[in-house]
Tab-separated table of C-alpha atoms in Angstrom:
chain	number	residue	atom	x	y	z
A	1	ALA	CA	5.379	-16.152	-4.603
A	2	GLN	CA	4.622	-13.970	-1.620
A	3	SER	CA	1.190	-13.490	-0.109
A	4	VAL	CA	-0.520	-11.938	2.877
A	5	ALA	CA	-3.806	-12.827	4.559
A	6	GLN	CA	-5.844	-10.645	6.862
A	7	PRO	CA	-8.573	-12.996	8.036
A	8	GLU	CA	-10.854	-10.350	9.528
A	9	ASP	CA	-12.565	-7.770	7.341
A	10	GLN	CA	-13.827	-5.903	10.404
A	11	VAL	CA	-12.661	-5.597	14.001
A	12	ASN	CA	-14.666	-3.748	16.624
A	13	VAL	CA	-13.255	-2.856	20.017
A	14	ALA	CA	-14.301	-0.587	22.859
A	15	GLU	CA	-12.214	2.479	23.616
A	16	GLY	CA	-9.599	1.725	26.259
A	17	ASN	CA	-9.538	-1.987	25.507
A	18	PRO	CA	-6.589	-3.722	23.843
A	19	LEU	CA	-6.835	-4.325	20.112
A	20	THR	CA	-5.365	-6.921	17.780
A	21	VAL	CA	-5.465	-6.938	13.997
A	22	LYS	CA	-4.332	-10.252	12.543
A	23	CYS	CA	-1.959	-10.918	9.657
A	24	THR	CA	-0.377	-14.094	8.324
A	25	TYR	CA	2.091	-14.299	5.477
A	26	SER	CA	3.716	-16.689	3.065
A	27	VAL	CA	7.130	-16.050	1.544
A	28	SER	CA	10.193	-17.900	0.407
A	29	GLY	CA	13.092	-16.928	2.580
A	30	ASN	CA	13.148	-14.220	5.198
A	31	PRO	CA	10.201	-11.836	5.226
A	32	TYR	CA	10.174	-8.069	5.427
A	33	LEU	CA	6.844	-7.178	7.064
A	34	PHE	CA	5.037	-3.851	7.241
A	35	TRP	CA	1.857	-2.354	8.678
A	36	TYR	CA	0.141	0.661	7.128
A	37	VAL	CA	-2.967	2.615	8.095
A	38	GLN	CA	-5.389	4.359	5.749
A	39	TYR	CA	-7.933	7.025	6.628
A	40	PRO	CA	-10.905	7.608	4.287
A	41	ASN	CA	-9.964	8.827	0.812
A	42	ARG	CA	-6.318	9.154	1.761
A	43	GLY	CA	-3.076	7.381	0.968
A	44	LEU	CA	-1.459	4.832	3.230
A	45	GLN	CA	0.687	5.852	6.178
A	46	PHE	CA	3.499	3.695	7.488
A	47	LEU	CA	3.119	2.377	11.055
A	48	LEU	CA	5.947	-0.076	11.614
A	49	LYS	CA	8.106	-2.765	10.063
A	50	TYR	CA	9.894	-5.983	10.955
A	51	ILE	CA	13.192	-6.746	9.265
A	52	THR	CA	15.155	-8.781	11.772
A	53	GLY	CA	15.912	-8.874	15.485
A	54	ASP	CA	13.387	-8.563	18.297
A	55	ASN	CA	10.072	-10.200	17.602
A	56	LEU	CA	8.162	-7.307	19.162
A	57	VAL	CA	8.338	-4.202	17.021
A	58	LYS	CA	7.179	-0.798	18.232
A	59	GLY	CA	5.827	1.788	15.841
A	60	SER	CA	3.901	5.012	15.528
A	61	TYR	CA	0.900	6.099	17.639
A	62	GLY	CA	1.491	3.448	20.313
A	63	PHE	CA	1.106	0.500	17.957
A	64	GLU	CA	3.282	-2.576	18.123
A	65	ALA	CA	3.438	-5.852	16.232
A	66	GLU	CA	4.586	-9.311	17.168
A	67	PHE	CA	6.479	-11.413	14.663
A	68	ASN	CA	5.986	-15.167	15.068
A	69	LYS	CA	8.049	-17.190	12.635
A	70	SER	CA	6.572	-20.578	13.503
A	71	GLN	CA	3.032	-19.342	12.951
A	72	THR	CA	4.049	-17.047	10.064
A	73	SER	CA	2.119	-14.242	11.691
A	74	PHE	CA	2.639	-10.537	12.265
A	75	HIS	CA	-0.297	-9.312	14.331
A	76	LEU	CA	-0.749	-5.610	15.035
A	77	LYS	CA	-1.526	-4.667	18.630
A	78	LYS	CA	-2.208	-1.720	20.861
A	79	PRO	CA	-2.695	-1.917	24.625
A	80	SER	CA	-5.435	0.724	24.819
A	81	ALA	CA	-7.503	1.673	21.769
A	82	LEU	CA	-8.584	5.218	20.928
A	83	VAL	CA	-11.587	6.277	18.866
A	84	SER	CA	-9.115	8.037	16.551
A	85	ASP	CA	-7.507	4.660	15.771
A	86	SER	CA	-10.576	3.802	13.687
A	87	ALA	CA	-9.268	3.290	10.165
A	88	LEU	CA	-8.380	0.678	7.553
A	89	TYR	CA	-5.235	-1.294	8.341
A	90	PHE	CA	-3.073	-3.116	5.822
A	91	CYS	CA	-0.380	-5.701	6.366
A	92	ALA	CA	2.275	-6.043	3.643
A	93	VAL	CA	5.186	-8.362	2.910
A	94	ARG	CA	8.245	-8.380	0.713
A	95	ASP	CA	10.478	-11.421	0.493
A	96	GLY	CA	14.180	-11.517	-0.150
A	97	SER	CA	13.864	-11.586	-3.918
A	98	ALA	CA	10.901	-9.295	-4.579
A	99	ARG	CA	11.051	-5.595	-5.279
A	100	GLN	CA	7.374	-4.900	-4.749
A	101	LEU	CA	5.218	-5.060	-1.650
A	102	THR	CA	2.277	-7.439	-1.542
A	103	PHE	CA	-0.654	-6.194	0.537
A	104	GLY	CA	-3.388	-7.964	2.412
A	105	SER	CA	-7.048	-7.183	1.782
A	106	GLY	CA	-7.238	-4.825	4.734
A	107	THR	CA	-9.036	-4.832	8.096
A	108	GLN	CA	-11.454	-2.090	9.053
A	109	LEU	CA	-10.911	-1.243	12.714
A	110	THR	CA	-13.702	0.529	14.545
A	111	VAL	CA	-13.133	1.738	18.090
A	112	LEU	CA	-16.389	2.378	19.874
A	113	PRO	CA	-16.628	5.171	22.466
B	1	ASP	CA	8.554	19.423	2.120
B	2	GLY	CA	9.564	16.119	0.632
B	3	GLY	CA	6.784	13.884	-0.510
B	4	ILE	CA	4.815	12.224	-3.227
B	5	THR	CA	2.025	14.071	-5.019
B	6	GLN	CA	-0.813	12.644	-7.046
B	7	SER	CA	-3.136	14.678	-9.217
B	8	PRO	CA	-5.943	15.155	-9.742
B	9	LYS	CA	-7.681	14.001	-6.574
B	10	TYR	CA	-10.891	13.239	-8.474
B	11	LEU	CA	-11.170	12.350	-12.138
B	12	PHE	CA	-14.148	11.552	-14.318
B	13	ARG	CA	-13.822	9.659	-17.564
B	14	LYS	CA	-16.269	8.971	-20.308
B	15	GLU	CA	-16.355	5.461	-21.668
B	16	GLY	CA	-13.867	5.007	-24.501
B	17	GLN	CA	-11.517	7.744	-23.315
B	18	ASN	CA	-7.948	7.426	-22.157
B	19	VAL	CA	-7.007	9.357	-19.025
B	20	THR	CA	-3.635	9.965	-17.390
B	21	LEU	CA	-3.018	10.114	-13.657
B	22	SER	CA	-0.025	12.075	-12.467
B	23	CYS	CA	2.469	10.987	-9.798
B	24	GLU	CA	5.491	13.079	-8.806
B	25	GLN	CA	7.983	12.536	-5.981
B	26	ASN	CA	10.848	14.647	-4.665
B	27	LEU	CA	12.225	11.995	-2.303
B	28	ASN	CA	14.941	10.895	-4.720
B	29	HIS	CA	13.490	7.390	-4.678
B	30	ASP	CA	14.488	4.968	-7.388
B	31	ALA	CA	11.389	2.762	-7.206
B	32	MET	CA	7.848	3.844	-7.983
B	33	TYR	CA	4.605	1.867	-7.970
B	34	TRP	CA	0.980	2.108	-9.012
B	35	TYR	CA	-1.719	0.282	-7.062
B	36	ARG	CA	-5.428	-0.025	-7.594
B	37	GLN	CA	-7.726	-0.201	-4.564
B	38	ASP	CA	-11.225	-1.662	-4.688
B	39	PRO	CA	-13.427	-2.240	-1.648
B	40	GLY	CA	-12.605	-5.518	0.087
B	41	GLN	CA	-9.743	-6.353	-2.279
B	42	GLY	CA	-6.859	-4.499	-0.767
B	43	LEU	CA	-4.209	-3.017	-3.010
B	44	ARG	CA	-3.336	-4.674	-6.284
B	45	LEU	CA	-0.148	-3.820	-8.135
B	46	ILE	CA	-0.563	-2.422	-11.647
B	47	TYR	CA	2.993	-1.455	-12.651
B	48	TYR	CA	6.279	-0.688	-10.969
B	49	SER	CA	9.552	0.863	-11.996
B	50	GLN	CA	12.985	0.602	-10.442
B	51	ILE	CA	14.889	2.874	-12.770
B	52	VAL	CA	14.300	5.494	-15.403
B	53	ASN	CA	13.123	4.162	-18.769
B	54	ASP	CA	12.305	0.750	-17.323
B	55	PHE	CA	9.146	-0.675	-15.772
B	56	GLN	CA	7.499	-4.033	-15.098
B	57	LYS	CA	3.938	-5.265	-15.143
B	58	GLY	CA	2.265	-6.070	-11.887
B	59	ASP	CA	-0.662	-8.370	-11.257
B	60	ILE	CA	-3.308	-6.366	-13.131
B	61	ALA	CA	-1.496	-4.450	-15.897
B	62	GLU	CA	-4.027	-5.095	-18.676
B	63	GLY	CA	-5.678	-1.888	-19.845
B	64	TYR	CA	-3.026	0.334	-18.274
B	65	SER	CA	0.218	1.894	-19.468
B	66	VAL	CA	3.025	3.818	-17.773
B	67	SER	CA	6.190	5.708	-18.576
B	68	ARG	CA	9.272	6.630	-16.547
B	69	GLU	CA	11.095	9.305	-18.468
B	70	LYS	CA	12.253	11.088	-15.313
B	71	LYS	CA	13.169	9.746	-11.907
B	72	GLU	CA	10.620	12.018	-10.262
B	73	SER	CA	7.631	11.133	-12.407
B	74	PHE	CA	5.636	7.963	-13.061
B	75	PRO	CA	2.344	8.755	-14.851
B	76	LEU	CA	-0.315	6.090	-15.306
B	77	THR	CA	-2.619	6.026	-18.322
B	78	VAL	CA	-5.914	4.215	-17.995
B	79	THR	CA	-6.818	3.210	-21.523
B	80	SER	CA	-10.168	2.436	-23.068
B	81	ALA	CA	-9.162	-1.236	-22.937
B	82	GLN	CA	-9.598	-1.228	-19.163
B	83	LYS	CA	-13.152	-2.471	-18.812
B	84	ASN	CA	-13.766	-1.552	-15.209
B	85	PRO	CA	-11.607	1.479	-14.404
B	86	THR	CA	-13.660	2.985	-11.600
B	87	ALA	CA	-11.416	2.685	-8.543
B	88	PHE	CA	-9.074	4.494	-6.174
B	89	TYR	CA	-5.528	4.656	-7.551
B	90	LEU	CA	-2.504	4.968	-5.306
B	91	CYS	CA	1.043	5.826	-6.296
B	92	ALA	CA	3.975	4.958	-4.058
B	93	SER	CA	7.731	5.288	-4.039
B	94	SER	CA	10.599	3.796	-2.087
B	95	MET	CA	14.310	3.232	-2.032
B	96	LEU	CA	15.383	0.027	-3.744
B	97	GLU	CA	16.527	-1.774	-0.630
B	98	ARG	CA	13.957	-4.345	0.446
B	99	ASP	CA	13.778	-3.201	4.063
B	100	ARG	CA	12.711	0.295	3.096
B	101	LYS	CA	9.145	1.464	3.600
B	102	ALA	CA	7.035	2.830	0.792
B	103	PHE	CA	5.653	6.364	0.801
B	104	PHE	CA	2.183	6.848	-0.653
B	105	GLY	CA	0.456	9.702	-2.400
B	106	GLN	CA	-3.032	10.814	-1.411
B	107	GLY	CA	-4.659	8.900	-4.231
B	108	THR	CA	-6.814	9.643	-7.267
B	109	ARG	CA	-10.425	8.524	-7.402
B	110	LEU	CA	-11.369	7.713	-10.980
B	111	THR	CA	-15.011	7.391	-11.956
B	112	VAL	CA	-16.383	6.385	-15.338
B	113	VAL	CA	-19.476	8.360	-16.290
């Protein structure tokens, strides 16, 4: 079975500071990892994905994520946060045998001006 | 524009009624999914379909039904057997390959009155 954990329900960061949103996963075999963002009362928007290759993945809006196989983590990062980055962020995983994505519980990011 | 459309955006249901949520995509995706979102619980999979006239139960299928008569359409019926239907419902679609991202609709907020 595949699973995802987002240990922080809420992350607060000051504008201009770096941000990190944490994600750990559990799968059998190689993972396919995704980050999505959700604004209030909207659907999810894709940010980035890790399939294979470089452990640092770059995505939309200046976000990046670091894949760490030994720690089974896929943390989302951004060097300098913007107020407009405030949203709900979801990590998701699909293993080599699954057709569906499994999502974490989400992390509410608030960037303070 | 290509995309995935959910309707209606808001839906009110009286207790004991069945209601159907619409999901249409013009992305030529084979796979379609229904998720339920509750505060603090992330997205939970209700049903998914990989091909026309076939679908599988997800983690919380009880009280829900679906059909996939056309590739473009994957309607979800919330039946009277669903005891706590008030939630935000998200439809998604993707190609079948496991490294492909999912595209989400804008969601339907269902409220029982």
